[in-house]
Amino acid sequence: MMQGIMFQSHDFAFSHAPLTNEDKICAVAISIVSSPGFNEIWNMISTCMPSEIYERISANRSLSTQEFLTEIYSAKPREAAEEIMDWSAAKSMRVLSYWDDEYPPLLREIERPPLVLYARGDMETDHAIAVVGTRKADPRSAAHARRIAGDLASAGFTIVSGMAVGIDRAAHLGALDADGRTIGVLANGIDIAYPSVNRDLHRRIASSPGSGLISEYPPGIRGGKWAFSRRNRIISGICAGTVVVKAGKQSGALITARHAVEQNREVFACTGNSFDEEYAGCHELIRSGAVLVSRTEDIINELSRPFGSSGASGTERSGSGAKGAVSDPSPEEDPYEEGSLESRILLLVSKQDYEIDSVIRQVGASPAEVNEAIVELELCGRITRSGNIIARL
């Protein structure tokens, strides 16, 4: 068992009048609004309550619910929000908005954070650290992740991961086996245990003290491939640092690391055999400035420093983060055929940043096709996504 450490508190000033029931409904409503109303929201969230924001953005236009939600919920955001609140209550979920005191303070600091989180169980996000990696974990790397997570949990950290098979599952189990805290961030509604092989883990986390499940997606929603990248920004955003245990060159864990860099958080990486391609992503992170992990104490020593000298404070980093190749695309030409969906998206965003809903309309493809292409472009380092906005790197 690792010896516990003392943490310096991280204060975040955010005060407002208590949320009314109308505010809670309107918070959900504005979180599911489709373009064009969505852009205006970000200019108001720090100064206006949800009911006031919704009144303003709906004053002179007819708002619609994001398309992928309308298979289950109303196409009118206000009605859909009431349906979501009722369903959440029926399934014993808490609905936490950006304006709630329980909303994770570090997540509130990122660019375009999720305006609403759906939670089950506890959600102790103080001193949280992400432990992530490939779904294709071998026994050695899974054991490594389990040990790191267990050591960190024993030292007082909350372990955050993405509820996938492989490294994610090992990290969650490591924390639970150490009687520690863990948070599973899902890419679908938290009433859905996905993948199904993690159904046991889903139940165990939800019932363990200090642990819980969260998602930005309402109950009943099954996220596609596109949802995993959006989930990853929450994983890193909740945490002071992200540990990548094992990742190849195109592992989704690298998107989490990239988000961590953009959010000014610490990045750590483990290393395997120098010639092992399944660790190539970790090796690239280390070359780009991530903290190399040779033992768990390397992480603890880095993150137990005062927040003002670490990435989580919002101050300028001192070069210990994984900047450089973590975020920058290679200079070679885009390897996409002319006229392909990927090349059309790249051409579109080369001129200006775009909302994803606008991209869907411009390129004439389905939401699922566009979102899968966006994930592919993110993995290849060609674009970056911030909330519902994509930009070319």
mmCIF file of C-alpha atoms in Angstrom:
data_model
loop_
_atom_site.group_PDB
_atom_site.id
_atom_site.type_symbol
_atom_site.label_atom_id
_atom_site.label_comp_id
_atom_site.label_asym_id
_atom_site.label_seq_id
_atom_site.Cartn_x
_atom_site.Cartn_y
_atom_site.Cartn_z
ATOM 1 C CA MET A 1 0.000 0.000 0.000
ATOM 2 C CA MET A 2 1.306 3.436 -0.907
ATOM 3 C CA GLN A 3 1.632 5.962 1.897
ATOM 4 C CA GLY A 4 -1.037 8.675 1.805
ATOM 5 C CA ILE A 5 0.015 12.202 0.853
ATOM 6 C CA MET A 6 -1.222 15.656 1.743
ATOM 7 C CA PHE A 7 -2.861 17.706 -1.006
ATOM 8 C CA GLN A 8 -3.039 21.434 -1.386
ATOM 9 C CA SER A 9 -6.620 22.493 -2.047
ATOM 10 C CA HIS A 10 -7.580 23.892 -5.418
ATOM 11 C CA ASP A 11 -10.027 26.738 -4.978
ATOM 12 C CA PHE A 12 -12.334 27.747 -7.783
ATOM 13 C CA ALA A 13 -14.534 30.785 -7.289
ATOM 14 C CA PHE A 14 -17.970 30.245 -8.789
ATOM 15 C CA SER A 15 -21.020 31.613 -7.041
ATOM 16 C CA HIS A 16 -24.612 32.281 -8.029
ATOM 17 C CA ALA A 17 -28.146 32.104 -6.720
ATOM 18 C CA PRO A 18 -29.508 28.610 -5.977
ATOM 19 C CA LEU A 19 -30.758 26.766 -9.047
ATOM 20 C CA THR A 20 -34.521 26.648 -9.414
ATOM 21 C CA ASN A 21 -36.280 23.680 -10.995
ATOM 22 C CA GLU A 22 -36.774 25.825 -14.105
ATOM 23 C CA ASP A 23 -33.011 26.485 -14.194
ATOM 24 C CA LYS A 24 -32.331 22.755 -14.044
ATOM 25 C CA ILE A 25 -34.691 22.029 -16.931
ATOM 26 C CA CYS A 26 -33.273 24.906 -18.975
ATOM 27 C CA ALA A 27 -29.700 23.740 -18.295
ATOM 28 C CA VAL A 28 -30.554 20.406 -19.900
ATOM 29 C CA ALA A 29 -32.393 22.176 -22.720
ATOM 30 C CA ILE A 30 -29.463 24.403 -23.688
ATOM 31 C CA SER A 31 -27.080 21.440 -23.490
ATOM 32 C CA ILE A 32 -28.996 19.650 -26.250
ATOM 33 C CA VAL A 33 -29.720 22.603 -28.548
ATOM 34 C CA SER A 34 -28.535 22.211 -32.121
ATOM 35 C CA SER A 35 -27.085 25.023 -34.271
ATOM 36 C CA PRO A 36 -27.424 27.956 -34.624
ATOM 37 C CA GLY A 37 -28.336 28.690 -31.012
ATOM 38 C CA PHE A 38 -25.425 26.805 -29.501
ATOM 39 C CA ASN A 39 -22.635 29.296 -30.239
ATOM 40 C CA GLU A 40 -24.258 32.109 -28.281
ATOM 41 C CA ILE A 41 -24.452 30.048 -25.110
ATOM 42 C CA TRP A 42 -20.724 30.192 -24.421
ATOM 43 C CA ASN A 43 -20.732 33.971 -24.141
ATOM 44 C CA MET A 44 -23.309 33.817 -21.356
ATOM 45 C CA ILE A 45 -22.575 30.793 -19.166
ATOM 46 C CA SER A 46 -20.370 32.661 -16.665
ATOM 47 C CA THR A 47 -22.773 35.543 -16.114
ATOM 48 C CA CYS A 48 -26.297 34.203 -16.713
ATOM 49 C CA MET A 49 -28.407 31.480 -15.158
ATOM 50 C CA PRO A 50 -29.730 28.702 -17.437
ATOM 51 C CA SER A 51 -33.314 29.980 -17.544
ATOM 52 C CA GLU A 52 -32.112 33.406 -18.675
ATOM 53 C CA ILE A 53 -29.841 31.897 -21.332
ATOM 54 C CA TYR A 54 -32.635 29.753 -22.732
ATOM 55 C CA GLU A 55 -35.003 32.710 -22.817
ATOM 56 C CA ARG A 56 -32.450 34.775 -24.744
ATOM 57 C CA ILE A 57 -31.501 32.178 -27.346
ATOM 58 C CA SER A 58 -35.110 31.183 -27.984
ATOM 59 C CA ALA A 59 -36.496 34.726 -28.184
ATOM 60 C CA ASN A 60 -36.247 35.214 -31.940
ATOM 61 C CA ARG A 61 -35.834 31.726 -33.338
ATOM 62 C CA SER A 62 -37.238 28.232 -33.233
ATOM 63 C CA LEU A 63 -34.746 25.928 -31.499
ATOM 64 C CA SER A 64 -34.277 22.251 -32.271
ATOM 65 C CA THR A 65 -32.805 19.309 -30.389
ATOM 66 C CA GLN A 66 -29.546 17.799 -31.656
ATOM 67 C CA GLU A 67 -30.504 15.241 -34.273
ATOM 68 C CA PHE A 68 -28.985 12.141 -32.677
ATOM 69 C CA LEU A 69 -31.192 12.637 -29.599
ATOM 70 C CA THR A 70 -34.493 12.892 -31.442
ATOM 71 C CA GLU A 71 -34.895 9.141 -31.925
ATOM 72 C CA ILE A 72 -35.796 9.026 -28.234
ATOM 73 C CA TYR A 73 -36.568 12.586 -27.177
ATOM 74 C CA SER A 74 -38.668 15.463 -28.468
ATOM 75 C CA ALA A 75 -37.331 17.628 -31.300
ATOM 76 C CA LYS A 76 -38.166 20.646 -29.118
ATOM 77 C CA PRO A 77 -35.333 21.184 -26.575
ATOM 78 C CA ARG A 78 -37.550 22.374 -23.705
ATOM 79 C CA GLU A 79 -39.841 19.350 -24.029
ATOM 80 C CA ALA A 80 -36.889 17.006 -24.490
ATOM 81 C CA ALA A 81 -35.297 18.407 -21.321
ATOM 82 C CA GLU A 82 -38.393 17.588 -19.280
ATOM 83 C CA GLU A 83 -38.414 14.060 -20.711
ATOM 84 C CA ILE A 84 -34.728 13.646 -19.852
ATOM 85 C CA MET A 85 -35.238 14.903 -16.293
ATOM 86 C CA ASP A 86 -38.142 12.487 -15.769
ATOM 87 C CA TRP A 87 -36.213 9.528 -17.208
ATOM 88 C CA SER A 88 -33.120 10.376 -15.145
ATOM 89 C CA ALA A 89 -35.162 10.498 -11.945
ATOM 90 C CA ALA A 90 -36.803 7.169 -12.783
ATOM 91 C CA LYS A 91 -33.376 5.587 -13.238
ATOM 92 C CA SER A 92 -31.875 7.100 -10.055
ATOM 93 C CA MET A 93 -29.487 9.374 -11.932
ATOM 94 C CA ARG A 94 -28.368 12.794 -10.805
ATOM 95 C CA VAL A 95 -28.347 15.608 -13.340
ATOM 96 C CA LEU A 96 -25.451 17.991 -12.696
ATOM 97 C CA SER A 97 -25.158 21.200 -14.666
ATOM 98 C CA TYR A 98 -22.260 23.605 -15.126
ATOM 99 C CA TRP A 99 -23.941 25.832 -12.522
ATOM 100 C CA ASP A 100 -24.178 23.132 -9.813
ATOM 101 C CA ASP A 101 -21.774 23.153 -6.876
ATOM 102 C CA GLU A 102 -21.120 19.430 -7.421
ATOM 103 C CA TYR A 103 -19.903 19.978 -10.991
ATOM 104 C CA PRO A 104 -16.190 19.013 -11.186
ATOM 105 C CA PRO A 105 -14.252 22.290 -10.759
ATOM 106 C CA LEU A 106 -11.370 21.399 -13.067
ATOM 107 C CA LEU A 107 -13.794 20.349 -15.795
ATOM 108 C CA ARG A 108 -15.439 23.749 -15.570
ATOM 109 C CA GLU A 109 -12.091 25.300 -16.566
ATOM 110 C CA ILE A 110 -11.752 23.606 -19.961
ATOM 111 C CA GLU A 111 -12.828 25.192 -23.214
ATOM 112 C CA ARG A 112 -16.492 24.448 -23.922
ATOM 113 C CA PRO A 113 -17.094 21.961 -21.098
ATOM 114 C CA PRO A 114 -20.160 19.716 -21.095
ATOM 115 C CA LEU A 115 -23.003 21.840 -19.772
ATOM 116 C CA VAL A 116 -24.703 18.843 -18.170
ATOM 117 C CA LEU A 117 -23.412 15.587 -16.692
ATOM 118 C CA TYR A 118 -25.541 12.576 -15.790
ATOM 119 C CA ALA A 119 -24.211 10.734 -12.757
ATOM 120 C CA ARG A 120 -24.853 7.574 -10.775
ATOM 121 C CA GLY A 121 -23.100 6.833 -7.503
ATOM 122 C CA ASP A 122 -20.671 9.236 -5.864
ATOM 123 C CA MET A 123 -18.411 11.587 -7.753
ATOM 124 C CA GLU A 124 -15.433 12.641 -5.656
ATOM 125 C CA THR A 125 -13.328 14.414 -8.263
ATOM 126 C CA ASP A 126 -10.826 16.075 -5.931
ATOM 127 C CA HIS A 127 -7.281 14.899 -6.689
ATOM 128 C CA ALA A 128 -8.385 12.916 -9.723
ATOM 129 C CA ILE A 129 -5.965 11.386 -12.206
ATOM 130 C CA ALA A 130 -6.748 9.584 -15.454
ATOM 131 C CA VAL A 131 -5.245 6.180 -16.225
ATOM 132 C CA VAL A 132 -5.879 5.210 -19.853
ATOM 133 C CA GLY A 133 -4.521 3.131 -22.709
ATOM 134 C CA THR A 134 -5.222 0.611 -25.418
ATOM 135 C CA ARG A 135 -8.165 -1.765 -25.476
ATOM 136 C CA LYS A 136 -5.731 -4.439 -26.714
ATOM 137 C CA ALA A 137 -3.926 -4.831 -23.422
ATOM 138 C CA ASP A 138 -1.699 -7.862 -22.895
ATOM 139 C CA PRO A 139 -1.524 -9.416 -19.394
ATOM 140 C CA ARG A 140 1.666 -7.500 -18.561
ATOM 141 C CA SER A 141 0.350 -4.040 -19.453
ATOM 142 C CA ALA A 142 -3.010 -4.758 -17.789
ATOM 143 C CA ALA A 143 -1.200 -5.765 -14.591
ATOM 144 C CA HIS A 144 0.913 -2.624 -14.865
ATOM 145 C CA ALA A 145 -2.204 -0.437 -15.165
ATOM 146 C CA ARG A 146 -3.866 -2.228 -12.266
ATOM 147 C CA ARG A 147 -0.852 -1.708 -10.032
ATOM 148 C CA ILE A 148 -0.442 1.973 -10.936
ATOM 149 C CA ALA A 149 -4.137 2.648 -10.326
ATOM 150 C CA GLY A 150 -4.082 0.739 -7.041
ATOM 151 C CA ASP A 151 -1.013 2.603 -5.810
ATOM 152 C CA LEU A 152 -2.472 5.969 -6.765
ATOM 153 C CA ALA A 153 -5.824 5.136 -5.167
ATOM 154 C CA SER A 154 -4.063 4.098 -1.962
ATOM 155 C CA ALA A 155 -2.244 7.436 -1.989
ATOM 156 C CA GLY A 156 -5.558 9.294 -2.075
ATOM 157 C CA PHE A 157 -6.143 9.888 -5.774
ATOM 158 C CA THR A 158 -9.428 9.226 -7.557
ATOM 159 C CA ILE A 159 -8.813 7.094 -10.663
ATOM 160 C CA VAL A 160 -10.673 8.201 -13.790
ATOM 161 C CA SER A 161 -10.931 6.123 -16.947
ATOM 162 C CA GLY A 162 -13.243 5.386 -19.861
ATOM 163 C CA MET A 163 -14.909 2.055 -18.997
ATOM 164 C CA ALA A 164 -13.470 0.318 -22.067
ATOM 165 C CA VAL A 165 -11.912 -3.140 -22.066
ATOM 166 C CA GLY A 166 -8.157 -3.429 -21.719
ATOM 167 C CA ILE A 167 -6.254 -0.746 -19.814
ATOM 168 C CA ASP A 168 -9.387 1.154 -18.750
ATOM 169 C CA ARG A 169 -10.923 -1.896 -17.095
ATOM 170 C CA ALA A 170 -7.630 -2.748 -15.388
ATOM 171 C CA ALA A 171 -7.334 0.798 -14.019
ATOM 172 C CA HIS A 172 -10.852 0.784 -12.567
ATOM 173 C CA LEU A 173 -10.307 -2.644 -10.986
ATOM 174 C CA GLY A 174 -6.967 -1.581 -9.531
ATOM 175 C CA ALA A 175 -8.609 1.316 -7.727
ATOM 176 C CA LEU A 176 -11.524 -0.778 -6.455
ATOM 177 C CA ASP A 177 -9.278 -3.611 -5.268
ATOM 178 C CA ALA A 178 -7.304 -1.046 -3.240
ATOM 179 C CA ASP A 179 -10.565 0.149 -1.630
ATOM 180 C CA GLY A 180 -10.060 3.431 -3.445
ATOM 181 C CA ARG A 181 -12.235 5.689 -5.568
ATOM 182 C CA THR A 182 -12.781 5.481 -9.314
ATOM 183 C CA ILE A 183 -14.948 7.305 -11.836
ATOM 184 C CA GLY A 184 -16.045 5.730 -15.108
ATOM 185 C CA VAL A 185 -16.721 8.202 -17.916
ATOM 186 C CA LEU A 186 -19.037 6.693 -20.518
ATOM 187 C CA ALA A 187 -19.585 7.503 -24.191
ATOM 188 C CA ASN A 188 -23.283 6.622 -23.903
ATOM 189 C CA GLY A 189 -26.097 6.994 -21.392
ATOM 190 C CA ILE A 190 -25.037 5.640 -17.996
ATOM 191 C CA ASP A 191 -28.045 3.326 -17.908
ATOM 192 C CA ILE A 192 -26.355 1.336 -20.700
ATOM 193 C CA ALA A 193 -23.495 -0.996 -19.745
ATOM 194 C CA TYR A 194 -21.200 -0.856 -22.773
ATOM 195 C CA PRO A 195 -19.277 -2.914 -23.620
ATOM 196 C CA SER A 196 -21.451 -5.664 -22.172
ATOM 197 C CA VAL A 197 -18.425 -7.538 -20.792
ATOM 198 C CA ASN A 198 -18.031 -4.643 -18.339
ATOM 199 C CA ARG A 199 -21.525 -5.026 -16.895
ATOM 200 C CA ASP A 200 -20.039 -6.351 -13.637
ATOM 201 C CA LEU A 201 -17.664 -3.386 -13.446
ATOM 202 C CA HIS A 202 -20.512 -0.994 -14.191
ATOM 203 C CA ARG A 203 -22.472 -2.301 -11.180
ATOM 204 C CA ARG A 204 -19.448 -2.437 -8.901
ATOM 205 C CA ILE A 205 -18.384 1.153 -9.543
ATOM 206 C CA ALA A 206 -21.903 2.524 -9.086
ATOM 207 C CA SER A 207 -22.205 0.824 -5.687
ATOM 208 C CA SER A 208 -18.706 1.544 -4.314
ATOM 209 C CA PRO A 209 -18.213 4.415 -1.815
ATOM 210 C CA GLY A 210 -16.631 7.472 -3.428
ATOM 211 C CA SER A 211 -16.964 5.988 -6.919
ATOM 212 C CA GLY A 212 -19.440 6.610 -9.697
ATOM 213 C CA LEU A 213 -20.343 6.741 -13.371
ATOM 214 C CA ILE A 214 -20.794 9.898 -15.425
ATOM 215 C CA SER A 215 -21.682 10.806 -18.994
ATOM 216 C CA GLU A 216 -22.683 13.898 -20.925
ATOM 217 C CA TYR A 217 -25.267 11.806 -22.781
ATOM 218 C CA PRO A 218 -28.837 11.452 -21.485
ATOM 219 C CA PRO A 219 -30.236 8.047 -20.512
ATOM 220 C CA GLY A 220 -31.041 5.714 -23.379
ATOM 221 C CA ILE A 221 -28.486 7.207 -25.778
ATOM 222 C CA ARG A 222 -26.053 4.820 -27.459
ATOM 223 C CA GLY A 223 -23.016 6.760 -28.631
ATOM 224 C CA GLY A 224 -21.235 5.914 -31.867
ATOM 225 C CA LYS A 225 -17.515 5.932 -32.573
ATOM 226 C CA TRP A 226 -17.655 9.736 -32.614
ATOM 227 C CA ALA A 227 -18.696 9.841 -28.953
ATOM 228 C CA PHE A 228 -15.435 8.390 -27.659
ATOM 229 C CA SER A 229 -13.353 11.448 -28.522
ATOM 230 C CA ARG A 230 -15.871 13.719 -26.813
ATOM 231 C CA ARG A 231 -15.773 11.455 -23.760
ATOM 232 C CA ASN A 232 -11.966 11.654 -23.702
ATOM 233 C CA ARG A 233 -11.956 15.421 -23.171
ATOM 234 C CA ILE A 234 -14.028 14.830 -20.014
ATOM 235 C CA ILE A 235 -11.637 12.151 -18.747
ATOM 236 C CA SER A 236 -8.665 14.516 -19.012
ATOM 237 C CA GLY A 237 -10.689 17.581 -18.034
ATOM 238 C CA ILE A 238 -11.703 16.205 -14.637
ATOM 239 C CA CYS A 239 -8.103 15.393 -13.781
ATOM 240 C CA ALA A 240 -4.880 17.139 -12.831
ATOM 241 C CA GLY A 241 -2.969 14.639 -14.964
ATOM 242 C CA THR A 242 -3.329 11.771 -17.424
ATOM 243 C CA VAL A 243 -1.273 8.562 -17.372
ATOM 244 C CA VAL A 244 -1.039 6.661 -20.670
ATOM 245 C CA VAL A 245 -0.043 3.092 -19.797
ATOM 246 C CA LYS A 246 0.098 1.568 -23.277
ATOM 247 C CA ALA A 247 -0.807 3.095 -26.634
ATOM 248 C CA GLY A 248 0.051 2.507 -30.259
ATOM 249 C CA LYS A 249 0.363 5.295 -32.802
ATOM 250 C CA GLN A 250 -3.377 5.489 -33.433
ATOM 251 C CA SER A 251 -4.700 4.653 -29.992
ATOM 252 C CA GLY A 252 -7.645 6.702 -28.788
ATOM 253 C CA ALA A 253 -5.678 7.251 -25.569
ATOM 254 C CA LEU A 254 -3.535 9.719 -27.521
ATOM 255 C CA ILE A 255 -6.620 11.875 -28.031
ATOM 256 C CA THR A 256 -7.027 11.932 -24.247
ATOM 257 C CA ALA A 257 -3.376 12.974 -23.900
ATOM 258 C CA ARG A 258 -3.845 15.650 -26.556
ATOM 259 C CA HIS A 259 -6.856 17.008 -24.690
ATOM 260 C CA ALA A 260 -4.806 17.032 -21.471
ATOM 261 C CA VAL A 261 -2.132 19.151 -23.148
ATOM 262 C CA GLU A 262 -4.719 21.582 -24.512
ATOM 263 C CA GLN A 263 -6.269 21.786 -21.037
ATOM 264 C CA ASN A 264 -2.860 22.584 -19.514
ATOM 265 C CA ARG A 265 -2.703 19.369 -17.494
ATOM 266 C CA GLU A 266 0.177 17.006 -16.817
ATOM 267 C CA VAL A 267 0.793 14.025 -19.111
ATOM 268 C CA PHE A 268 2.608 10.843 -18.077
ATOM 269 C CA ALA A 269 3.551 7.849 -20.203
ATOM 270 C CA CYS A 270 4.842 4.359 -19.521
ATOM 271 C CA THR A 271 7.334 2.722 -21.844
ATOM 272 C CA GLY A 272 7.616 -0.838 -23.091
ATOM 273 C CA ASN A 273 10.225 -2.385 -25.329
ATOM 274 C CA SER A 274 11.805 0.347 -27.485
ATOM 275 C CA PHE A 275 10.890 -1.541 -30.668
ATOM 276 C CA ASP A 276 7.351 -2.502 -29.625
ATOM 277 C CA GLU A 277 4.915 -0.752 -31.985
ATOM 278 C CA GLU A 278 2.112 -1.239 -29.468
ATOM 279 C CA TYR A 279 3.918 1.318 -27.265
ATOM 280 C CA ALA A 280 4.777 3.670 -30.143
ATOM 281 C CA GLY A 281 2.212 6.234 -28.993
ATOM 282 C CA CYS A 282 3.698 6.291 -25.491
ATOM 283 C CA HIS A 283 7.202 6.677 -26.906
ATOM 284 C CA GLU A 284 6.045 9.635 -28.996
ATOM 285 C CA LEU A 285 4.485 11.251 -25.930
ATOM 286 C CA ILE A 286 7.740 10.885 -24.006
ATOM 287 C CA ARG A 287 9.778 12.358 -26.870
ATOM 288 C CA SER A 288 7.335 15.259 -26.891
ATOM 289 C CA GLY A 289 7.799 16.019 -23.200
ATOM 290 C CA ALA A 290 5.510 13.717 -21.233
ATOM 291 C CA VAL A 291 6.813 12.603 -17.843
ATOM 292 C CA LEU A 292 8.265 9.103 -18.166
ATOM 293 C CA VAL A 293 6.847 6.725 -15.567
ATOM 294 C CA SER A 294 9.265 4.154 -14.210
ATOM 295 C CA ARG A 295 7.440 3.785 -10.888
ATOM 296 C CA THR A 296 4.205 5.106 -9.399
ATOM 297 C CA GLU A 297 6.094 7.542 -7.174
ATOM 298 C CA ASP A 298 7.067 9.479 -10.322
ATOM 299 C CA ILE A 299 3.400 10.401 -10.760
ATOM 300 C CA ILE A 300 2.742 11.060 -7.077
ATOM 301 C CA ASN A 301 5.775 13.314 -6.703
ATOM 302 C CA GLU A 302 4.788 15.362 -9.744
ATOM 303 C CA LEU A 303 1.132 15.794 -8.810
ATOM 304 C CA SER A 304 1.615 16.338 -5.070
ATOM 305 C CA ARG A 305 3.377 19.622 -5.814
ATOM 306 C CA PRO A 306 1.267 22.749 -5.208
ATOM 307 C CA PHE A 307 -1.246 23.205 -7.999
ATOM 308 C CA GLY A 308 0.298 26.555 -8.853
ATOM 309 C CA SER A 309 3.406 24.790 -10.164
ATOM 310 C CA SER A 310 1.510 22.110 -12.034
ATOM 311 C CA GLY A 311 -0.696 22.049 -15.084
ATOM 312 C CA ALA A 312 -4.025 22.002 -13.272
ATOM 313 C CA SER A 313 -3.840 25.585 -12.085
ATOM 314 C CA GLY A 314 -4.525 27.111 -15.448
ATOM 315 C CA THR A 315 -1.117 28.836 -15.321
ATOM 316 C CA GLU A 316 1.553 28.452 -17.959
ATOM 317 C CA ARG A 317 3.284 25.095 -17.891
ATOM 318 C CA SER A 318 7.014 24.844 -17.455
ATOM 319 C CA GLY A 319 7.601 22.451 -20.315
ATOM 320 C CA SER A 320 6.752 19.206 -18.574
ATOM 321 C CA GLY A 321 3.641 18.590 -20.655
ATOM 322 C CA ALA A 322 3.491 16.587 -23.828
ATOM 323 C CA LYS A 323 3.394 19.473 -26.256
ATOM 324 C CA GLY A 324 4.902 19.281 -29.724
ATOM 325 C CA ALA A 325 4.161 16.109 -31.634
ATOM 326 C CA VAL A 326 1.321 15.274 -29.277
ATOM 327 C CA SER A 327 -0.739 18.043 -30.798
ATOM 328 C CA ASP A 328 1.017 18.920 -34.033
ATOM 329 C CA PRO A 329 0.293 17.058 -37.259
ATOM 330 C CA SER A 330 3.148 15.794 -39.348
ATOM 331 C CA PRO A 331 4.025 18.078 -42.275
ATOM 332 C CA GLU A 332 3.383 15.449 -44.917
ATOM 333 C CA GLU A 333 0.412 15.770 -47.236
ATOM 334 C CA ASP A 334 -2.980 14.441 -46.194
ATOM 335 C CA PRO A 335 -3.205 10.741 -47.164
ATOM 336 C CA TYR A 336 -6.835 10.987 -48.249
ATOM 337 C CA GLU A 337 -8.190 10.532 -51.746
ATOM 338 C CA GLU A 338 -9.513 13.641 -53.436
ATOM 339 C CA GLY A 339 -13.258 13.811 -52.931
ATOM 340 C CA SER A 340 -13.251 11.487 -49.910
ATOM 341 C CA LEU A 341 -15.276 12.555 -46.886
ATOM 342 C CA GLU A 342 -12.098 13.184 -44.881
ATOM 343 C CA SER A 343 -10.583 15.401 -47.587
ATOM 344 C CA ARG A 344 -13.832 17.376 -47.929
ATOM 345 C CA ILE A 345 -13.930 18.003 -44.191
ATOM 346 C CA LEU A 346 -10.276 19.081 -44.174
ATOM 347 C CA LEU A 347 -10.885 21.472 -47.057
ATOM 348 C CA LEU A 348 -13.881 22.948 -45.276
ATOM 349 C CA VAL A 349 -12.150 23.576 -41.941
ATOM 350 C CA SER A 350 -8.943 24.853 -43.546
ATOM 351 C CA LYS A 351 -10.719 28.182 -44.042
ATOM 352 C CA GLN A 352 -12.370 28.580 -40.635
ATOM 353 C CA ASP A 353 -13.523 26.651 -37.573
ATOM 354 C CA TYR A 354 -16.868 24.891 -37.953
ATOM 355 C CA GLU A 355 -19.613 23.513 -35.736
ATOM 356 C CA ILE A 356 -20.061 19.803 -36.407
ATOM 357 C CA ASP A 357 -23.736 20.301 -37.265
ATOM 358 C CA SER A 358 -22.680 22.802 -39.946
ATOM 359 C CA VAL A 359 -20.084 20.369 -41.307
ATOM 360 C CA ILE A 360 -22.785 17.698 -41.644
ATOM 361 C CA ARG A 361 -24.934 20.057 -43.689
ATOM 362 C CA GLN A 362 -22.037 21.286 -45.842
ATOM 363 C CA VAL A 363 -20.601 17.892 -46.829
ATOM 364 C CA GLY A 364 -23.946 16.162 -47.294
ATOM 365 C CA ALA A 365 -23.142 13.024 -45.293
ATOM 366 C CA SER A 366 -24.965 11.420 -42.378
ATOM 367 C CA PRO A 367 -24.117 12.482 -38.788
ATOM 368 C CA ALA A 368 -22.631 9.029 -38.092
ATOM 369 C CA GLU A 369 -20.402 9.157 -41.202
ATOM 370 C CA VAL A 370 -19.183 12.679 -40.434
ATOM 371 C CA ASN A 371 -18.477 11.936 -36.789
ATOM 372 C CA GLU A 372 -16.536 8.770 -37.640
ATOM 373 C CA ALA A 373 -14.480 10.727 -40.190
ATOM 374 C CA ILE A 374 -13.791 13.390 -37.562
ATOM 375 C CA VAL A 375 -12.529 10.763 -35.109
ATOM 376 C CA GLU A 376 -10.246 9.370 -37.829
ATOM 377 C CA LEU A 377 -8.879 12.860 -38.548
ATOM 378 C CA GLU A 378 -8.329 13.477 -34.830
ATOM 379 C CA LEU A 379 -6.424 10.221 -34.449
ATOM 380 C CA CYS A 380 -4.206 11.228 -37.367
ATOM 381 C CA GLY A 381 -3.560 14.651 -35.854
ATOM 382 C CA ARG A 382 -5.213 16.567 -38.712
ATOM 383 C CA ILE A 383 -7.915 18.356 -36.740
ATOM 384 C CA THR A 384 -8.766 19.214 -33.169
ATOM 385 C CA ARG A 385 -12.188 19.254 -31.561
ATOM 386 C CA SER A 386 -13.370 21.547 -28.775
ATOM 387 C CA GLY A 387 -16.898 20.692 -27.716
ATOM 388 C CA ASN A 388 -18.986 20.944 -30.891
ATOM 389 C CA ILE A 389 -16.326 22.911 -32.841
ATOM 390 C CA ILE A 390 -13.614 21.416 -35.073
ATOM 391 C CA ALA A 391 -10.542 23.185 -36.431
ATOM 392 C CA ARG A 392 -7.676 22.135 -38.669
ATOM 393 C CA LEU A 393 -4.279 21.762 -37.039
#
